[in-house]
Coordinates of C-alpha atoms and ligand atoms in Angstrom, one line a residue:
M1 CA 1.1 -10.3 -16.5
R2 CA -2.5 -10.0 -17.8
L3 CA -3.4 -6.4 -18.3
R4 CA -6.9 -7.2 -19.8
Y5 CA -8.6 -4.4 -17.9
V6 CA -6.1 -1.8 -18.2
L7 CA -7.3 0.0 -21.2
P8 CA -11.1 -0.3 -21.0
C9 CA -11.5 0.6 -17.4
A10 CA -8.6 2.7 -17.0
V11 CA -10.6 6.2 -16.3
A12 CA -13.1 4.3 -14.4
L13 CA -11.0 2.3 -12.4
F14 CA -7.9 4.6 -12.0
G15 CA -9.4 8.0 -11.9
F16 CA -7.6 10.6 -13.4
S17 CA -7.5 11.4 -17.3
M18 CA -4.6 13.5 -18.9
A19 CA -7.2 16.5 -18.8
D20 CA -7.1 16.7 -15.2
A21 CA -3.2 16.2 -15.3
Q22 CA -3.2 19.3 -17.7
S23 CA -5.5 21.3 -15.4
V24 CA -2.9 21.1 -12.5
S25 CA -1.7 24.4 -11.3
T26 CA 1.5 23.5 -9.2
S27 CA 1.4 26.9 -7.6
S28 CA -1.9 26.8 -5.8
I29 CA -2.0 26.5 -2.4
P30 CA -3.6 23.5 -0.7
H31 CA -7.4 23.9 -0.3
L32 CA -10.5 22.1 -0.1
E33 CA -12.8 21.6 -2.7
K34 CA -16.3 20.4 -3.2
R35 CA -16.1 17.7 -6.0
G36 CA -19.1 16.0 -6.8
M37 CA -20.6 14.2 -3.5
A38 CA -17.2 14.8 -1.6
T39 CA -15.1 17.7 -0.2
Q40 CA -11.5 16.7 -0.8
L41 CA -8.2 17.8 0.1
I42 CA -6.4 19.5 -3.4
V43 CA -2.8 19.3 -3.0
D44 CA -0.6 20.8 -5.9
G45 CA -3.7 20.5 -8.1
R46 CA -4.9 17.0 -7.2
P47 CA -6.9 15.7 -4.8
F48 CA -5.1 14.0 -2.1
L49 CA -5.9 11.2 0.4
I50 CA -4.4 11.6 3.6
L51 CA -2.8 8.6 4.9
A52 CA -1.3 10.1 8.0
G53 CA 0.2 9.4 11.6
E54 CA -0.1 11.8 14.5
L55 CA 3.4 11.9 16.6
S56 CA 3.3 11.9 20.2
N57 CA 3.0 15.3 21.7
S58 CA 6.6 15.8 22.7
A59 CA 8.5 14.2 19.6
S60 CA 8.3 17.0 17.4
S61 CA 10.4 19.3 20.0
S62 CA 13.5 17.4 19.2
M63 CA 15.0 17.0 15.8
E64 CA 17.7 14.3 17.7
Y65 CA 14.6 12.3 18.8
M66 CA 12.8 12.3 15.5
A67 CA 15.9 11.6 13.4
P68 CA 15.5 7.9 13.2
Y69 CA 11.9 8.0 12.9
W70 CA 11.0 9.8 9.9
P71 CA 12.2 7.2 7.4
K72 CA 10.1 4.7 9.5
L73 CA 7.1 6.9 8.7
A74 CA 7.6 7.1 5.3
A75 CA 8.3 2.9 5.1
A76 CA 5.1 2.7 7.0
N77 CA 3.4 3.9 3.9
M78 CA 2.1 6.9 5.5
N79 CA 2.1 10.1 3.3
T80 CA 1.7 12.7 5.9
V81 CA 2.7 13.4 9.4
L82 CA 0.9 15.4 12.2
A83 CA 3.4 17.2 14.2
A84 CA 3.0 19.6 17.0
V85 CA 4.1 23.2 17.0
T86 CA 4.2 24.6 20.4
W87 CA 3.7 28.3 21.4
E88 CA 6.2 27.9 24.1
L89 CA 9.0 27.1 21.6
V90 CA 7.7 29.3 18.8
E91 CA 7.8 32.5 21.1
P92 CA 10.3 31.8 23.7
E93 CA 10.1 35.6 24.5
P94 CA 7.5 38.2 23.5
G95 CA 8.1 39.0 19.8
K96 CA 10.9 36.9 19.7
F97 CA 10.3 33.7 17.1
D98 CA 12.2 30.8 16.5
F99 CA 11.0 28.6 13.8
A100 CA 14.1 26.1 13.8
L101 CA 12.2 23.0 14.7
V102 CA 9.3 24.0 11.9
D103 CA 12.0 24.2 9.4
G104 CA 13.9 21.0 10.6
A105 CA 10.5 19.0 10.3
I106 CA 9.7 20.5 6.9
R107 CA 13.5 19.8 5.6
E108 CA 13.0 15.9 7.1
A109 CA 9.5 15.5 5.6
R110 CA 10.7 16.4 2.0
R111 CA 13.6 14.3 2.3
N112 CA 11.3 11.4 3.2
H113 CA 8.6 12.3 0.7
L114 CA 6.1 13.3 3.4
R115 CA 3.6 16.2 3.7
L116 CA 2.9 17.8 7.1
I117 CA 0.0 18.8 9.1
F118 CA 1.2 21.0 12.1
L119 CA -0.7 21.2 14.9
W120 CA -0.7 24.4 17.0
F121 CA -0.5 23.7 20.7
G122 CA -1.3 27.6 21.4
S123 CA -3.8 28.7 24.1
W124 CA -5.0 25.0 24.6
K125 CA -4.1 21.5 24.4
N126 CA -6.6 19.2 25.7
G127 CA -8.2 22.4 27.6
E128 CA -5.2 22.8 29.6
S129 CA -2.9 26.2 28.6
N130 CA 0.4 24.1 29.3
Y131 CA 1.8 24.9 26.0
T132 CA 1.8 28.9 26.4
P133 CA 5.1 30.4 26.6
L134 CA 6.3 30.9 30.2
W135 CA 5.8 34.8 29.8
V136 CA 2.3 34.0 29.3
K137 CA 1.9 31.7 32.2
K138 CA 3.5 33.8 34.6
N139 CA 1.6 36.8 34.0
Q140 CA -2.0 36.1 34.6
K141 CA -2.6 39.8 35.5
Q142 CA -2.2 40.4 31.9
Y143 CA -3.2 37.0 30.4
P144 CA -6.0 35.9 32.8
L145 CA -7.2 32.3 33.5
F146 CA -10.6 30.5 33.8
L147 CA -12.6 31.3 36.8
A148 CA -14.5 28.2 37.8
E149 CA -18.1 28.5 39.7
N150 CA -16.4 27.8 43.1
G151 CA -13.7 30.7 42.6
Q152 CA -11.0 28.5 42.0
V153 CA -8.9 29.5 38.9
I154 CA -8.1 26.9 36.6
T155 CA -5.0 26.6 34.4
Y156 CA -7.1 27.3 31.2
L157 CA -6.5 30.8 29.4
S158 CA -9.8 32.5 29.7
V159 CA -11.7 32.9 26.6
F160 CA -13.3 36.0 27.2
K161 CA -9.9 38.0 27.4
E162 CA -8.9 40.1 24.6
A163 CA -5.2 40.1 25.4
N164 CA -5.3 36.2 25.3
W165 CA -6.4 35.8 21.8
K166 CA -4.5 38.6 20.6
A167 CA -1.3 37.1 21.8
D168 CA -2.0 33.7 20.6
A169 CA -3.0 35.0 17.1
N170 CA -0.1 37.4 16.7
A171 CA 2.3 34.2 17.3
F172 CA -0.1 31.9 14.8
A173 CA 0.0 34.8 12.3
A174 CA 3.9 34.7 12.7
L175 CA 4.1 30.8 12.1
M176 CA 1.9 31.2 9.2
R177 CA 3.6 33.9 7.7
H178 CA 6.7 31.7 8.2
I179 CA 5.3 28.6 6.7
R180 CA 4.6 30.5 3.3
E181 CA 8.0 32.2 3.3
V182 CA 10.0 28.7 3.6
D183 CA 7.1 26.6 2.2
G184 CA 4.7 28.4 -0.1
D185 CA 5.9 26.9 -3.4
A186 CA 6.8 23.3 -2.1
H187 CA 3.7 22.7 -0.4
T188 CA 5.1 20.4 2.2
V189 CA 2.6 21.7 4.8
I190 CA -0.9 21.2 3.6
M191 CA -3.3 21.9 6.6
M192 CA -3.2 23.5 9.9
Q193 CA -4.7 22.3 13.0
V194 CA -5.4 25.4 15.3
E195 CA -5.5 24.6 19.0
N196 CA -5.8 21.0 20.4
E197 CA -9.3 19.6 21.9
V198 CA -10.3 23.1 23.2
G199 CA -12.8 23.1 25.7
C200 CA -13.8 23.3 29.7
P201 CA -15.2 21.0 32.3
G202 CA -18.5 19.8 30.9
G203 CA -21.4 21.3 31.6
T204 CA -19.4 24.5 33.3
R205 CA -18.8 28.2 32.1
D206 CA -16.2 30.8 32.8
Q207 CA -17.1 33.1 35.4
V208 CA -14.6 35.9 34.9
P209 CA -16.6 39.1 35.2
E210 CA -16.6 39.3 31.0
A211 CA -18.3 35.7 30.8
K212 CA -20.9 36.7 33.2
A213 CA -21.7 39.6 31.5
A214 CA -21.8 37.5 28.1
F215 CA -23.8 35.1 29.7
E216 CA -26.5 37.9 30.9
A217 CA -26.9 39.4 27.3
P218 CA -28.8 38.3 24.5
V219 CA -27.5 35.4 22.6
P220 CA -25.8 37.2 19.6
K221 CA -27.6 38.1 16.6
Q222 CA -25.4 36.4 14.1
L223 CA -26.0 33.0 15.6
M224 CA -29.6 33.8 16.4
D225 CA -30.6 34.9 13.1
Y226 CA -28.8 31.9 11.5
M227 CA -30.7 29.5 13.8
A228 CA -33.9 31.4 12.8
K229 CA -33.5 31.4 9.1
N230 CA -31.8 27.7 8.9
K231 CA -34.1 25.6 11.3
E232 CA -34.5 23.1 9.0
K233 CA -30.9 22.8 8.3
L234 CA -29.7 22.6 12.0
V235 CA -28.2 19.6 13.4
P236 CA -31.3 17.8 15.0
E237 CA -30.1 17.5 18.4
F238 CA -29.0 21.0 18.8
R239 CA -32.7 21.8 17.2
Q240 CA -34.4 19.7 19.7
Y241 CA -32.6 21.4 22.2
W242 CA -33.5 24.9 21.3
E243 CA -37.3 23.9 20.5
A244 CA -37.7 22.2 24.0
A245 CA -36.7 25.2 25.5
G246 CA -39.5 27.3 23.6
G247 CA -37.8 28.2 20.2
K248 CA -37.5 31.8 21.1
T249 CA -35.7 33.9 18.4
S250 CA -34.3 36.4 21.1
G251 CA -33.0 36.5 24.7
T252 CA -30.4 35.4 27.3
W253 CA -28.6 32.2 26.5
A254 CA -30.8 30.9 29.4
E255 CA -33.9 32.2 27.8
V256 CA -33.3 31.0 24.4
F257 CA -31.6 27.5 25.7
G258 CA -32.6 26.8 29.1
N259 CA -31.1 27.0 32.5
Q260 CA -29.5 23.6 32.3
P261 CA -25.5 22.4 31.8
M262 CA -25.9 22.0 28.3
T263 CA -26.5 25.7 27.9
N264 CA -23.4 26.5 29.3
E265 CA -22.0 24.3 26.7
I266 CA -23.6 25.9 23.8
F267 CA -22.5 29.2 25.3
M268 CA -19.1 28.1 26.0
A269 CA -18.8 26.7 22.4
W270 CA -19.9 29.8 20.7
Y271 CA -17.2 31.6 22.5
Y272 CA -14.3 29.3 22.3
A273 CA -15.2 29.1 18.5
Q274 CA -15.0 33.0 18.3
Y275 CA -11.5 32.9 19.9
V276 CA -10.5 30.0 18.0
G277 CA -11.7 31.6 14.9
K278 CA -9.9 34.9 15.3
V279 CA -6.6 32.8 15.8
A280 CA -7.2 31.2 12.6
K281 CA -8.3 34.3 10.6
A282 CA -4.9 36.1 11.5
G283 CA -3.1 32.8 10.2
K284 CA -5.1 32.7 7.0
A285 CA -4.4 36.4 6.6
E286 CA -0.8 35.6 6.0
Y287 CA -1.2 31.9 4.4
P288 CA -4.8 30.5 3.8
L289 CA -3.9 26.8 4.4
P290 CA -7.0 25.0 5.3
M291 CA -7.8 24.9 9.2
F292 CA -9.3 22.5 11.3
V293 CA -10.1 22.1 15.2
N294 CA -10.1 18.5 16.6
V295 CA -12.3 17.5 19.3
D296 CA -12.6 15.2 22.4
L297 CA -15.4 13.4 22.1
G298 CA -18.0 11.5 24.6
E299 CA -21.7 11.2 25.2
V300 CA -22.2 12.1 28.8
I301 CA -21.5 15.4 30.1
G302 CA -18.6 15.4 32.0
Q303 CA -16.6 12.5 29.9
Y304 CA -15.5 15.4 27.4
S305 CA -14.3 18.8 27.2
G306 CA -17.7 21.0 27.0
G307 CA -17.2 24.1 24.2
G308 CA -15.4 22.0 21.8
A309 CA -16.9 21.4 18.3
L310 CA -18.9 18.1 19.6
P311 CA -21.7 17.0 17.2
M312 CA -24.4 19.1 19.0
Q313 CA -22.4 22.2 18.6
L314 CA -21.5 21.9 14.9
N315 CA -23.8 24.9 13.7
V316 CA -22.3 26.9 16.9
W317 CA -19.0 26.6 15.7
Q318 CA -19.6 27.1 11.9
Q319 CA -21.2 30.4 12.8
G320 CA -18.6 31.3 15.5
A321 CA -15.2 30.3 13.4
P322 CA -16.1 30.7 9.9
D323 CA -12.1 30.6 9.1
I324 CA -12.3 27.2 10.7
D325 CA -13.1 24.7 7.5
I326 CA -13.4 21.4 9.7
A327 CA -14.6 20.0 13.0
A328 CA -12.5 16.9 13.1
P329 CA -13.5 14.3 15.6
D330 CA -10.6 12.2 17.6
I331 CA -12.3 8.8 17.3
Y332 CA -10.8 6.5 20.1
A333 CA -14.4 5.0 21.0
P334 CA -14.9 1.6 19.1
N335 CA -17.9 2.9 17.1
I336 CA -16.5 4.7 14.4
A337 CA -19.6 4.4 12.2
A338 CA -21.8 6.6 14.5
W339 CA -19.1 9.2 15.0
C340 CA -18.2 9.6 11.3
A341 CA -21.8 9.9 10.4
R342 CA -22.4 12.5 13.1
Y343 CA -19.5 14.7 11.7
D344 CA -20.6 14.1 8.2
R345 CA -23.3 16.3 8.4
A346 CA -24.0 19.7 8.2
G347 CA -21.8 20.5 5.4
N348 CA -18.6 19.5 7.6
P349 CA -16.0 17.7 5.9
L350 CA -15.0 14.3 7.3
W351 CA -11.4 14.0 8.5
I352 CA -9.9 12.2 11.3
P353 CA -7.0 13.5 13.0
E354 CA -6.8 11.1 15.7
T355 CA -7.8 7.5 16.2
R356 CA -6.4 4.2 16.9
A357 CA -3.9 2.3 14.4
E358 CA -6.5 -0.1 13.1
P359 CA -6.7 -0.7 9.5
S360 CA -10.5 -1.2 9.9
N361 CA -10.9 2.3 11.2
A362 CA -8.8 3.7 8.0
F363 CA -11.0 1.6 5.7
Y364 CA -14.4 2.5 7.4
A365 CA -13.6 6.4 7.3
I366 CA -12.0 6.5 3.8
G367 CA -15.0 4.4 2.5
N368 CA -17.3 7.0 4.0
H369 CA -16.1 10.0 2.7
A370 CA -13.3 11.0 4.8
M371 CA -10.6 12.9 3.5
G372 CA -8.1 11.0 5.4
I373 CA -7.0 9.3 8.7
S374 CA -4.2 9.7 11.1
P375 CA -3.8 7.2 14.2
F376 CA -2.0 9.0 17.0
G377 CA 1.3 8.3 18.6
V378 CA 2.6 6.6 15.6
E379 CA 6.5 7.1 15.4
R380 CA 7.5 4.4 17.8
Q381 CA 5.5 1.6 16.4
A382 CA 6.1 2.9 12.7
D383 CA 7.6 0.1 10.0
A384 CA 6.6 -1.5 7.2
T385 CA 5.2 -4.7 8.8
T386 CA 2.5 -3.4 10.9
P387 CA -1.1 -3.9 9.7
L388 CA -1.8 -0.3 9.5
A389 CA 1.7 0.0 7.1
Q390 CA 0.0 -2.7 5.1
A391 CA -3.3 -1.1 4.9
Y392 CA -2.0 2.3 4.0
G393 CA -0.1 0.3 1.2
L394 CA -3.1 -0.8 -0.4
L395 CA -4.9 2.2 0.0
A396 CA -2.1 4.4 -1.4
Q397 CA -2.1 2.3 -4.4
A398 CA -5.8 2.6 -5.3
A399 CA -6.2 6.4 -3.9
P400 CA -6.8 7.7 -7.4
L401 CA -9.8 5.5 -7.8
I402 CA -11.1 6.0 -4.1
L403 CA -10.8 9.9 -4.5
E404 CA -12.9 9.7 -7.8
A405 CA -15.2 7.4 -6.1
Q406 CA -16.0 9.7 -3.4
A407 CA -16.7 12.6 -5.6
K408 CA -19.1 10.4 -7.7
G409 CA -20.5 8.7 -4.4
T410 CA -20.1 5.2 -5.5
I411 CA -17.7 4.1 -2.4
R412 CA -18.6 2.7 1.0
G413 CA -16.7 1.7 3.8
V414 CA -17.6 -1.4 5.7
T415 CA -16.4 -2.5 9.4
L416 CA -18.0 -5.5 11.4
N417 CA -17.5 -7.2 14.7
A418 CA -19.2 -9.3 17.0
E419 CA -22.1 -6.4 17.7
H420 CA -22.4 -5.4 14.3
A421 CA -21.5 -9.0 12.3
T422 CA -23.6 -8.2 9.1
E423 CA -24.0 -5.5 6.8
T424 CA -25.6 -4.7 3.4
V425 CA -24.4 -2.2 1.0
Q426 CA -26.6 -0.9 -1.9
L427 CA -24.4 0.4 -4.4
G428 CA -24.4 0.3 -8.2
N429 CA -27.2 -2.4 -9.4
Y430 CA -26.8 -4.7 -6.6
S431 CA -26.8 -5.1 -2.6
L432 CA -23.7 -6.6 -1.2
A433 CA -24.5 -8.6 1.9
F434 CA -21.3 -8.7 3.9
S435 CA -20.8 -10.8 6.9
M436 CA -17.8 -12.3 9.0
G437 CA -18.4 -15.5 7.5
R438 CA -16.7 -18.4 7.1
M439 CA -13.1 -17.2 6.2
R440 CA -10.6 -19.5 5.2
Q441 CA -7.8 -18.1 7.6
P442 CA -8.4 -16.7 10.8
A443 CA -8.4 -13.0 11.0
P444 CA -5.5 -11.5 13.3
M445 CA -6.2 -9.9 16.4
P446 CA -5.8 -6.3 16.0
A447 CA -2.9 -4.6 18.2
G448 CA -4.1 -3.5 21.7
G449 CA -5.4 -6.8 23.0
N450 CA -9.2 -5.8 21.5
A451 CA -10.5 -9.6 21.0
Q452 CA -12.3 -8.6 17.8
P453 CA -10.7 -9.9 14.5
S454 CA -10.4 -7.2 12.1
S455 CA -13.1 -7.4 9.3
Y456 CA -13.3 -4.6 7.0
A457 CA -13.7 -3.4 3.3
I458 CA -14.0 -0.7 0.9
V459 CA -16.5 -1.4 -1.8
I460 CA -16.5 0.6 -5.1
S461 CA -19.1 0.6 -7.8
T462 CA -16.6 0.9 -11.1
G463 CA -19.6 -0.1 -13.4
P464 CA -23.2 -1.3 -13.6
D465 CA -22.3 -4.9 -13.0
D466 CA -18.5 -4.0 -11.8
Y467 CA -16.9 -3.8 -8.2
V468 CA -13.5 -3.3 -6.7
I469 CA -13.5 -4.5 -3.3
L470 CA -10.4 -4.0 -0.8
G471 CA -10.5 -5.4 2.5
S472 CA -9.8 -8.2 4.9
G473 CA -11.5 -10.7 7.1
L474 CA -14.9 -11.2 5.6
Q475 CA -17.2 -12.4 2.9
A476 CA -20.1 -11.3 0.6
T477 CA -22.8 -12.4 -1.4
F478 CA -24.8 -10.1 -3.8
N479 CA -28.5 -9.5 -5.1
G480 CA -29.6 -7.7 -7.8
P481 CA -33.2 -6.5 -8.6
G482 CA -35.2 -8.3 -11.1
P483 CA -36.4 -11.8 -11.7
S484 CA -33.0 -13.5 -12.4
A485 CA -30.2 -14.3 -9.8
A486 CA -26.9 -12.8 -9.8
A487 CA -23.7 -14.7 -10.2
V488 CA -19.9 -14.0 -10.9
A489 CA -18.8 -13.5 -14.2
T490 CA -15.3 -12.9 -13.2
L491 CA -13.4 -12.5 -9.9
E492 CA -10.1 -11.7 -9.7
E493 CA -7.2 -11.1 -7.2
G494 CA -4.9 -8.5 -8.2
T495 CA -2.8 -5.5 -7.2
Y496 CA -2.2 -2.0 -8.0
V497 CA 0.9 -1.2 -9.6
D498 CA 1.5 2.5 -10.6
G499 CA -2.0 2.9 -10.2
R500 CA -2.9 0.2 -12.7
W501 CA -4.9 -2.9 -12.0
V502 CA -2.8 -6.0 -12.5
P503 CA -4.6 -9.2 -12.4
G504 CA -3.5 -12.2 -10.2
R505 CA -5.5 -15.4 -9.6
R506 CA -8.8 -15.8 -11.5
L507 CA -10.9 -17.1 -8.8
N508 CA -13.7 -19.8 -9.2
G509 CA -14.8 -22.9 -7.7
D510 CA -14.4 -23.3 -4.0
D511 CA -13.1 -19.7 -3.8
I512 CA -16.4 -18.3 -5.2
M513 CA -19.0 -20.6 -3.5
L514 CA -19.8 -19.5 -0.1
N515 CA -22.2 -22.6 0.1
Y516 CA -23.0 -25.6 -2.6
D517 CA -26.5 -24.9 -2.2
A518 CA -26.8 -22.7 -5.3
P519 CA -30.4 -24.1 -6.9
N520 CA -32.1 -23.0 -3.5
K521 CA -30.6 -19.7 -3.4
A522 CA -31.5 -19.2 -6.9
I523 CA -35.1 -20.0 -6.0
K524 CA -35.0 -17.2 -3.6
N525 CA -33.0 -14.9 -6.0
E526 CA -30.0 -15.0 -3.7
S527 CA -26.5 -15.4 -5.2
G528 CA -25.1 -18.3 -3.0
Q529 CA -21.6 -17.2 -5.0
G530 CA -19.6 -14.5 -3.8
F531 CA -16.1 -13.2 -2.7
R532 CA -14.2 -14.0 0.1
L533 CA -11.2 -11.9 1.8
A534 CA -9.2 -13.7 3.9
G535 CA -8.0 -12.3 7.5
G536 CA -4.5 -10.6 7.4
P537 CA -3.3 -7.9 5.1
P538 CA -5.9 -6.5 3.3
K539 CA -6.2 -7.5 -0.6
A540 CA -8.0 -6.1 -3.4
L541 CA -10.5 -8.1 -5.6
H542 CA -12.1 -7.1 -9.0
L543 CA -15.5 -8.5 -9.3
Q544 CA -18.1 -8.6 -12.4
I545 CA -21.4 -9.9 -12.2
Y546 CA -23.9 -11.4 -14.5
R547 CA -27.6 -12.7 -14.4
Y548 CA -28.8 -16.2 -15.2
Ligands
DGJ1 C1 -6.0 13.3 22.8 C2 -5.1 14.5 22.5 O1 -5.4 15.6 21.5 C3 -3.5 14.0 21.9 O2 -2.8 15.1 22.1 C4 -3.1 13.0 22.9 O3 -3.1 13.7 24.2 C5 -4.2 11.9 23.0 N1 -5.4 12.4 23.5 C6 -3.7 11.0 23.8 O4 -4.2 9.8 24.0

C-alpha cells in the first residue's frame, strides 16, 4: 500500500481539518448553510452529502413490510431514506395522534445507521387529497374541495379555505413536536418534505368563491413589491412573461400577467405557496428542520401540476412560502442537466428528492452542486450489487472531498449520451474534453431498458495541475493555456479508505495514450494523452499534469 499522497494532499483532497472537527456542535439541529459557493445540509456540525433512496408510497405504513428492507438499504450504501408519514395514519381521529410508525422508522433507521427524511403526505399527494384522514374526506362542508371551471368538485382540498390549512398545520406541528421530543438530540431525521407534488390541472384555477374573489383582487403587495424591486434577479422566463403583459406594478392578476392559462398557474402557485408555507411555519415553530417541496415537472401546460414550484414559479414560491427552504425537482425526464440548471438559480439550493436509480444522475447532480439525490421506489431493488449501490459506495468514500470542492466551486459533473456525446469542462488550469470515446470494456446498459450506455464523471480540481476524477464509461484529454502542450505527469487508479486516497495501479503506456499521434497533437497544442474510465462500477483516478 503506497500512501505517498496522503500527507501533502490530505487537506486539499480530503476536506476536513481538525479545526473543523473541533468546531462541531453535536447538539445543533440539522440546518442549511451557505459554505462558499454551495448551500449544504449540516448534520451534527458537518456538511452531509445525502446519498438517499425514497421508499415506495405505501412501504412505511407497515413496519413488518419494511423489516427486511432496512438492512438492504444500508447495504446499498445509502446514508438516508425518504419515507412517507401520512396524515391519515398520524391523526386517525381529530386531535388524536399516533406516532408509532414514525417511532418505528426512527428506531430502524438508527439500528441500520441511516438518517431519515420524512415526506409529509398531508393535504396533497400528487395534487390529490388521498392521504387526508377519513374525518377530513367525509366532511367536505368543513374541509371544502377544489371547484373546477365546469362546476365539478375535484378531490383536491381547496387552497383557499382556512379550515383546511389550519387542520393540516395542526397535524404537521404535532408531528414536528413529536420528532423534536424523540429525535431532537440524535438527529436521525435531517429534513422534511412538506406535502408531495402539489398542484392542480395545468392552466386552471380553483373556482370556490374565495378563489374567484382573490383572482379579481390586486396581486398581493408582497409579491408585487418584490417583483418591482428585484426585476434583475427574477427568473428570466417569469420576468419575460410579466413584461410581455406590460410589466405593470399593480393591478389584478389578469391585468398584471395577462389573461392566459399561465396566469392561472402563477395565481395558483402563490396560493399553494401561502398554504404550504403556513403548514411549514407551524412545523418549524415546533422543530425547525430544513423543509422543502418536491415538484412534478413538465414543459407543456397539462403535462405537469400547475401551481407547484416549477422553475417559472421559483420567485413566487420563495416570496409566498419563506419557510420552505428548497424547491426540489423530481427529475424523471432524461435531460437531468437542463432541470438541474433551472433549479440551481435564484438562490435555490439544489436537491433531487426523486429520480431514476441511475448512477449517472447521482454523479451529474452532485458534481453540479446538489446536496444529494434520492432515486424513487428503492426498497425492493436495494442490495449491495446494484449500479446505484456501487456508485453510492464511491461517492460515500469521496464525500468529504466532494463537499469541500462544492464549497470551493472546484467540481463539475458530466454525463454523456448519444445526443450529448462530448463535453468540455474548464476547471483549474485546464480544459478537459470528455467523450464516450474508445472504451476498453463496453459500458453496461442501465436498468430500465434504456439503450444508452452510462457515461458519467465527477471531476474535481485539487490543485493547479492536479485532479481527481470519479466516474465510468468515458475518456478525456486535456489542454491548458500557453504555448506548450500538456501531458500526464502521473495517473493513478485508487480508492478511498476511511477518507484517504490509497493508490492502486500507476497508469502509463496504452492506458494513458488515447492515440499514438502525439507529435501532431502537440503541434496543435492538444494532449494526445488522457485518462479513460471503463464502463461498469465507477472508479477513481488521480491525475497530475505537466507541460512539455
Ligand atoms: C412522483 C410522486 O411524487 C411519487 O410519490 C410517486 O408517486 C412517483 N411519482 C411515481 O413514479
